[in-house]
PDB file of C-alpha atoms in Angstrom:
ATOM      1  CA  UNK A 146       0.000   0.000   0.000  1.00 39.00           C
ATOM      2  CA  UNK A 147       1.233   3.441  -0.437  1.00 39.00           C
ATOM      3  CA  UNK A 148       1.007   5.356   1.712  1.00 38.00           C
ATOM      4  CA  UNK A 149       0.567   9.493   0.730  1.00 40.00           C
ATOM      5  CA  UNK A 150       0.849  12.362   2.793  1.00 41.00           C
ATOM      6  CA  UNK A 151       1.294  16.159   2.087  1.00 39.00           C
ATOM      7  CA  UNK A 152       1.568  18.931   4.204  1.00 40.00           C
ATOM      8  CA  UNK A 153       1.181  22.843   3.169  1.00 39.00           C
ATOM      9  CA  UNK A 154       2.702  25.390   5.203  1.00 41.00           C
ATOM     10  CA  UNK A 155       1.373  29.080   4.063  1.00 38.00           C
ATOM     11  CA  UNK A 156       3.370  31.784   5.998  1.00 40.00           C
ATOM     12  CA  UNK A 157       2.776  34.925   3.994  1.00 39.00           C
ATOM     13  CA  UNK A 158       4.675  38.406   4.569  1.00 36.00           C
ATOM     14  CA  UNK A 159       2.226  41.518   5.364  1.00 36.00           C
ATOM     15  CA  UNK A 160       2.964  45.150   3.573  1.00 31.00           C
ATOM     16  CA  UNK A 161       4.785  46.621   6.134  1.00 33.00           C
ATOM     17  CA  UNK A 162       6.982  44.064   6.079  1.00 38.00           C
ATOM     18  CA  UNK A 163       6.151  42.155   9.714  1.00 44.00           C
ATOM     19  CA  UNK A 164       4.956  38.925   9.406  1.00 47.00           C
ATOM     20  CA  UNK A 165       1.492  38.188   8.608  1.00 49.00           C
ATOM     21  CA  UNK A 166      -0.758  36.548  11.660  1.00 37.00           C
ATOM     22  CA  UNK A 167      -1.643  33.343   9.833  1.00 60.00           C
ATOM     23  CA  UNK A 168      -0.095  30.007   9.683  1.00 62.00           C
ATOM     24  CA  UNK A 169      -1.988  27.055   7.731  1.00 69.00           C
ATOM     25  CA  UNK A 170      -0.856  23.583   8.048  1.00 74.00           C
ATOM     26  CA  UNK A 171      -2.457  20.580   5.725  1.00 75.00           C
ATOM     27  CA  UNK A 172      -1.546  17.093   5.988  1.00 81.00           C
ATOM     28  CA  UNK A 173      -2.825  13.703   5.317  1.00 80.00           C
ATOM     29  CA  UNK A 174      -3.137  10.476   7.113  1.00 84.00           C
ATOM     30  CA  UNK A 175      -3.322   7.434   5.685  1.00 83.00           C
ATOM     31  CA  UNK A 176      -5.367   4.426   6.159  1.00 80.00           C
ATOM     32  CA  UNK A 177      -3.483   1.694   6.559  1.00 85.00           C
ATOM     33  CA  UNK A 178      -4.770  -1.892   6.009  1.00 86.00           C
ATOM     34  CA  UNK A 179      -4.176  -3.135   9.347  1.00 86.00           C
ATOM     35  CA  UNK A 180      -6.637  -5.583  11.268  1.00 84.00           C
ATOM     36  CA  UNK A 181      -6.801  -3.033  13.981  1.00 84.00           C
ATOM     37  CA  UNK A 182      -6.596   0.971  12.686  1.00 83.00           C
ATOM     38  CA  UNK A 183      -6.273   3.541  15.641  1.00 86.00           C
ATOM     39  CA  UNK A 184      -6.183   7.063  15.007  1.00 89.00           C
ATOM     40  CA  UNK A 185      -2.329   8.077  14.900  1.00 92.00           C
ATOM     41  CA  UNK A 186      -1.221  10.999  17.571  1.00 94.00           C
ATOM     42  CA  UNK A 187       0.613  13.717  15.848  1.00 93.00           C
ATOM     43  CA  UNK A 188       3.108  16.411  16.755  1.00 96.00           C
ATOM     44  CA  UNK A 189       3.205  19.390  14.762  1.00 92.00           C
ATOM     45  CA  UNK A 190       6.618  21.851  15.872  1.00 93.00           C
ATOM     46  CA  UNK A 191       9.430  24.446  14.252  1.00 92.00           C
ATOM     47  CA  UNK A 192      12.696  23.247  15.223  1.00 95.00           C
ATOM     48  CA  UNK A 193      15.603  25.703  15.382  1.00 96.00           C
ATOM     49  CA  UNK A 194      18.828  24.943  13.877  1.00 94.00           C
ATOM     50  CA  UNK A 195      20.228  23.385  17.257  1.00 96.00           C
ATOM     51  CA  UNK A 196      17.117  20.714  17.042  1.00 95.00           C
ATOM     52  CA  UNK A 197      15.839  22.797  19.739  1.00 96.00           C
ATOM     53  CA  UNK A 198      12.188  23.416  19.563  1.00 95.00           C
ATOM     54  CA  UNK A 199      11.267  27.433  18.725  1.00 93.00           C
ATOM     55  CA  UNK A 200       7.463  26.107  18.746  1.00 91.00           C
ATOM     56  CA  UNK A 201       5.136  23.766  19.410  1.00 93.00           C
ATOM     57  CA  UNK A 202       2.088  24.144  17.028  1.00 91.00           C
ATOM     58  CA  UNK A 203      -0.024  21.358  17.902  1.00 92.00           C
ATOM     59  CA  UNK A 204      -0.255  18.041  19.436  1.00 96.00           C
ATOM     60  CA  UNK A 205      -2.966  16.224  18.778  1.00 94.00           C
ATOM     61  CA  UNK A 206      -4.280  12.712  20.941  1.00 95.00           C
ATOM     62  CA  UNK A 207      -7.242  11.112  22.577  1.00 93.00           C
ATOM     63  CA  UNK A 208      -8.575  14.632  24.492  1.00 90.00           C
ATOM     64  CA  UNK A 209     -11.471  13.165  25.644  1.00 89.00           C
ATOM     65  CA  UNK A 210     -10.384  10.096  27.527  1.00 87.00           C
ATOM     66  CA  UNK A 211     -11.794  10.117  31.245  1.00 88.00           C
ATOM     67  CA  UNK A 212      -9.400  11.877  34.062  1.00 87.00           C
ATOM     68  CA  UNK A 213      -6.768  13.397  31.206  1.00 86.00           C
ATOM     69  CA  UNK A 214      -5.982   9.182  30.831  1.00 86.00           C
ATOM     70  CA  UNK A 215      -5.191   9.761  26.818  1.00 87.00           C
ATOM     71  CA  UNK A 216      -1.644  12.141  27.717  1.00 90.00           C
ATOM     72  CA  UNK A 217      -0.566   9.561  29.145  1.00 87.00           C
ATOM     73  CA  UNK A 218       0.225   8.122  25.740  1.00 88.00           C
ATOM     74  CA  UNK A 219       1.715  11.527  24.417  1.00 94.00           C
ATOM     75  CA  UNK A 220       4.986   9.782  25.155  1.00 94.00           C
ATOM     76  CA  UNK A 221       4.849   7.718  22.053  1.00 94.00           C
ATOM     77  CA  UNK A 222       5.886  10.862  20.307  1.00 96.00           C
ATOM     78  CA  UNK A 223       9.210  10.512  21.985  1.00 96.00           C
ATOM     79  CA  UNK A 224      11.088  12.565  19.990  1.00 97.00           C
ATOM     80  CA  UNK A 225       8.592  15.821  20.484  1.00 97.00           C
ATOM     81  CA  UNK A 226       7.916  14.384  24.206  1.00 97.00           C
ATOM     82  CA  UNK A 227      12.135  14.808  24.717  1.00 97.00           C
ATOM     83  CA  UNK A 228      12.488  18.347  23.609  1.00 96.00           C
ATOM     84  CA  UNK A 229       9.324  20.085  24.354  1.00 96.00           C
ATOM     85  CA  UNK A 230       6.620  17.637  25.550  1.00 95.00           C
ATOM     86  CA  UNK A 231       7.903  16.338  29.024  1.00 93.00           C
ATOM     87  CA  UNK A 232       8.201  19.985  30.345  1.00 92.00           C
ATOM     88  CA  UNK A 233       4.361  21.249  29.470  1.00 91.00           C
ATOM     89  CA  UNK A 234       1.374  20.108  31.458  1.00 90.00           C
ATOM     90  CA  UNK A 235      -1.230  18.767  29.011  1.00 90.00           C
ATOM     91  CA  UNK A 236      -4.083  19.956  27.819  1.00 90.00           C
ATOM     92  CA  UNK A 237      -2.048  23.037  26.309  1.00 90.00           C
ATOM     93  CA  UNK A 238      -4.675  25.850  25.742  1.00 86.00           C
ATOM     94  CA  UNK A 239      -4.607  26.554  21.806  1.00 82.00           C
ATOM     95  CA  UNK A 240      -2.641  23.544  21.159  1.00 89.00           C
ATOM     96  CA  UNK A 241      -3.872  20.042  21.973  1.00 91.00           C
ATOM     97  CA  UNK A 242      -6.388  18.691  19.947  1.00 91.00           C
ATOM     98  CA  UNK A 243      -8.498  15.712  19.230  1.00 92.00           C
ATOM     99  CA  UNK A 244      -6.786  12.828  16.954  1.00 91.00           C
ATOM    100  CA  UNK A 245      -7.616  12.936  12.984  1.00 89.00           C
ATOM    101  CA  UNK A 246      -8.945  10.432  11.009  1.00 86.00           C
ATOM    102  CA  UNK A 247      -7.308   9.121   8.206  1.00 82.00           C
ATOM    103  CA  UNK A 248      -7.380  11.980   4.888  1.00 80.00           C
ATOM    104  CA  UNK A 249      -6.333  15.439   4.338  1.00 78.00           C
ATOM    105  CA  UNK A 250      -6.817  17.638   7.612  1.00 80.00           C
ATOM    106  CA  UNK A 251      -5.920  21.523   7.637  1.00 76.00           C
ATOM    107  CA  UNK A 252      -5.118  23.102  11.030  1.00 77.00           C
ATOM    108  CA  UNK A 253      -4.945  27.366  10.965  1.00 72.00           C
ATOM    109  CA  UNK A 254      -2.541  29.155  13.746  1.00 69.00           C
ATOM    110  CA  UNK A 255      -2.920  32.220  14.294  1.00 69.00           C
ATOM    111  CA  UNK A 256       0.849  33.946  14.307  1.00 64.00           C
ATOM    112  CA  UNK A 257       1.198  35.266  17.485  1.00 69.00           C
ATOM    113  CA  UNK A 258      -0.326  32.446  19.332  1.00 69.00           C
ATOM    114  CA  UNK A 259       1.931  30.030  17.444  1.00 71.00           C
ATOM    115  CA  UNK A 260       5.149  32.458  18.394  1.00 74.00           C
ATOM    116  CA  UNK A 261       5.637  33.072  14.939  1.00 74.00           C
ATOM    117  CA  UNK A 262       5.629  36.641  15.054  1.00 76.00           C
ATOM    118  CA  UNK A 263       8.831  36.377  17.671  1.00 84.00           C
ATOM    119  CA  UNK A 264      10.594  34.015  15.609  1.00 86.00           C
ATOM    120  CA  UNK A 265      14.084  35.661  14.422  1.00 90.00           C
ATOM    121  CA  UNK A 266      15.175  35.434  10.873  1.00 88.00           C
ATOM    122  CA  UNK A 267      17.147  31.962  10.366  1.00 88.00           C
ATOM    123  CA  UNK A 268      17.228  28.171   9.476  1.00 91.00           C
ATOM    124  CA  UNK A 269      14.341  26.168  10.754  1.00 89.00           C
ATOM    125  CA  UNK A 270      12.907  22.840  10.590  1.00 90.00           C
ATOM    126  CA  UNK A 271       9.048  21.870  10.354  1.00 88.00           C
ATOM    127  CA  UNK A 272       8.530  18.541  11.895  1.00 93.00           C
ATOM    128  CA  UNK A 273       6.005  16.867  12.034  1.00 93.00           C
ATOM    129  CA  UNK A 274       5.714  13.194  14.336  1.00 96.00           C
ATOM    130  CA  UNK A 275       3.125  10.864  14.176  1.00 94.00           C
ATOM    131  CA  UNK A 276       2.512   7.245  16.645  1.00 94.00           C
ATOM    132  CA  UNK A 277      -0.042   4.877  16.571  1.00 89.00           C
ATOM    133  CA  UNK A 278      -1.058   2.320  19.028  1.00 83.00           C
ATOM    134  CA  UNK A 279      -0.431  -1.170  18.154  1.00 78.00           C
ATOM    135  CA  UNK A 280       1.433   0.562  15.203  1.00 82.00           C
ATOM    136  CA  UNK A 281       4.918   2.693  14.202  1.00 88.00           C
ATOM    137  CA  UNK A 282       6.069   6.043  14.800  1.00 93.00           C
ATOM    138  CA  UNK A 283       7.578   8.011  12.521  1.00 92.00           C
ATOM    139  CA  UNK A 284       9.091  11.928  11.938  1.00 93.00           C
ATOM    140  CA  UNK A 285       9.796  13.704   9.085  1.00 90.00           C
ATOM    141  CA  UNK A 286      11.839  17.084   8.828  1.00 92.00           C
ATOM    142  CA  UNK A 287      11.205  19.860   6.427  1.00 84.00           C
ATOM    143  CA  UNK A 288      13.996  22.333   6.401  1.00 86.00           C
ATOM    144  CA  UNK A 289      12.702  26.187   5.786  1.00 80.00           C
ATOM    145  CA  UNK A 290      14.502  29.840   5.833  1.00 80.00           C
ATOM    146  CA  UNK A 291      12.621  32.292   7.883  1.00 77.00           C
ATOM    147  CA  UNK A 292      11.037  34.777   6.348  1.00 77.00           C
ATOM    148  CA  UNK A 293      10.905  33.220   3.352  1.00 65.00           C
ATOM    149  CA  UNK A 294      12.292  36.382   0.212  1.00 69.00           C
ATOM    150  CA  UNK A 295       9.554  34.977  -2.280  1.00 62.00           C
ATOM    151  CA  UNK A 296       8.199  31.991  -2.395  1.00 66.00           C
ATOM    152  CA  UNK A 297       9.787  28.790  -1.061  1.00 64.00           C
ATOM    153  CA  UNK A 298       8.849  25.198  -1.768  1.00 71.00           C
ATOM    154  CA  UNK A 299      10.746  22.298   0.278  1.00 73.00           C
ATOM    155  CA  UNK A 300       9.721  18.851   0.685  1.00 77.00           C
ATOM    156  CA  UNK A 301      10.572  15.058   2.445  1.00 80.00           C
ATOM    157  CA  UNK A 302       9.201  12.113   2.903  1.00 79.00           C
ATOM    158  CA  UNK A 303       8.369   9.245   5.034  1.00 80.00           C
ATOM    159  CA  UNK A 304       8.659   5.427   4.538  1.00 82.00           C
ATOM    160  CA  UNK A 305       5.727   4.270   7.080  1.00 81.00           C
ATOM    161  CA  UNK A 306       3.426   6.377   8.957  1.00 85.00           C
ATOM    162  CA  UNK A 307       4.315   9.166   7.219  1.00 82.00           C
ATOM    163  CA  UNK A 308       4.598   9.565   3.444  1.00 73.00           C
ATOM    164  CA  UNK A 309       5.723  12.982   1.718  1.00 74.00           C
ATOM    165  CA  UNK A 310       5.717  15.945   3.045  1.00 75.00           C
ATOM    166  CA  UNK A 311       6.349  19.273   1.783  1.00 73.00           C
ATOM    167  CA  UNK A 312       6.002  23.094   2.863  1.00 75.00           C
ATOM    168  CA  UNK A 313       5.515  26.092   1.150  1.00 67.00           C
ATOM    169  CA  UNK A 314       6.270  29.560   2.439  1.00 64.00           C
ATOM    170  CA  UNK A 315       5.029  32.933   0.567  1.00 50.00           C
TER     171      UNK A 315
END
């Protein structure tokens, strides 16, 4: 089966020359022909050049389990749980969300909410890290410039829960 994914990253530059409130991420899950499917958790972050994270954009997992019990499970996404994830107390307001179901899913952050109007000209990574119960985990980096002097177009790509993934910056 192959497996497809694409991710749009839209991070246009406002007149006066600040940087424009809006960030708009699209990606798609597969379905994978397993006997039993769960809904993949996902990471969604800009990584500095250090591997340091600049910001987490979203994190998305089983929000409505009884007494907070689906976090617990956030620590599949080791890689996001080792930088950023084991140092915030979860829910994050504006961040976590509910798991997606398998297609093409488009999540909006608004700039300064995401830190994106704070975030200094330079080399960045988008990652994005996905883990599914009784399943693999896989992350895929998209190297960027920030701000972008035109457009920019930069892509990757996974072999398993992931497939390609690309960005574009305006």
């Amino acid at each position: 089966m192959k497996l497809s994914h694409s991710l749009a990253l839209a991070l246009p530059l406002v007149a006066n020359g600040a940087l424009a409130a809006d960030l708009t991420v699209k990606f798609e899950l597969p379905q994978l022909n397993v006997a039993e499917y769960h809904k993949p958790y996902v990471a969604i972050w800009i990584e500095r050049a250090d591997q340091s994270v600049a910001s987490t954009l979203a994190v998305l997992y089983d929000v409505k389990k009884k007494d907070n019990a689906g976090a617990k499970w956030v620590k599949d996404l080791r890689t996001w749980w080792r930088k950023a994830g084991r140092d915030v107390e979860l829910p994050m307001d504006g961040v976590s969300g509910a798991t997606r179901p398998a297609g093409v899913q488009t999540l909006n952050f608004a700039g300064a909410r995401a830190g994106l109007d704070k975030l200094p000209a330079g080399d960045y990574k988008l990652v994005i890290e996905a883990a599914r119960e009784a399943g693999g985990r896989e992350l895929v980096r998209v190297p960027f410039t920030w701000p972008a002097k035109g457009k920019l177009a930069a892509s990757s790509a996974g072999k398993e829960e992931l497939g390609a993934v690309s960005i574009s910056v305006q």
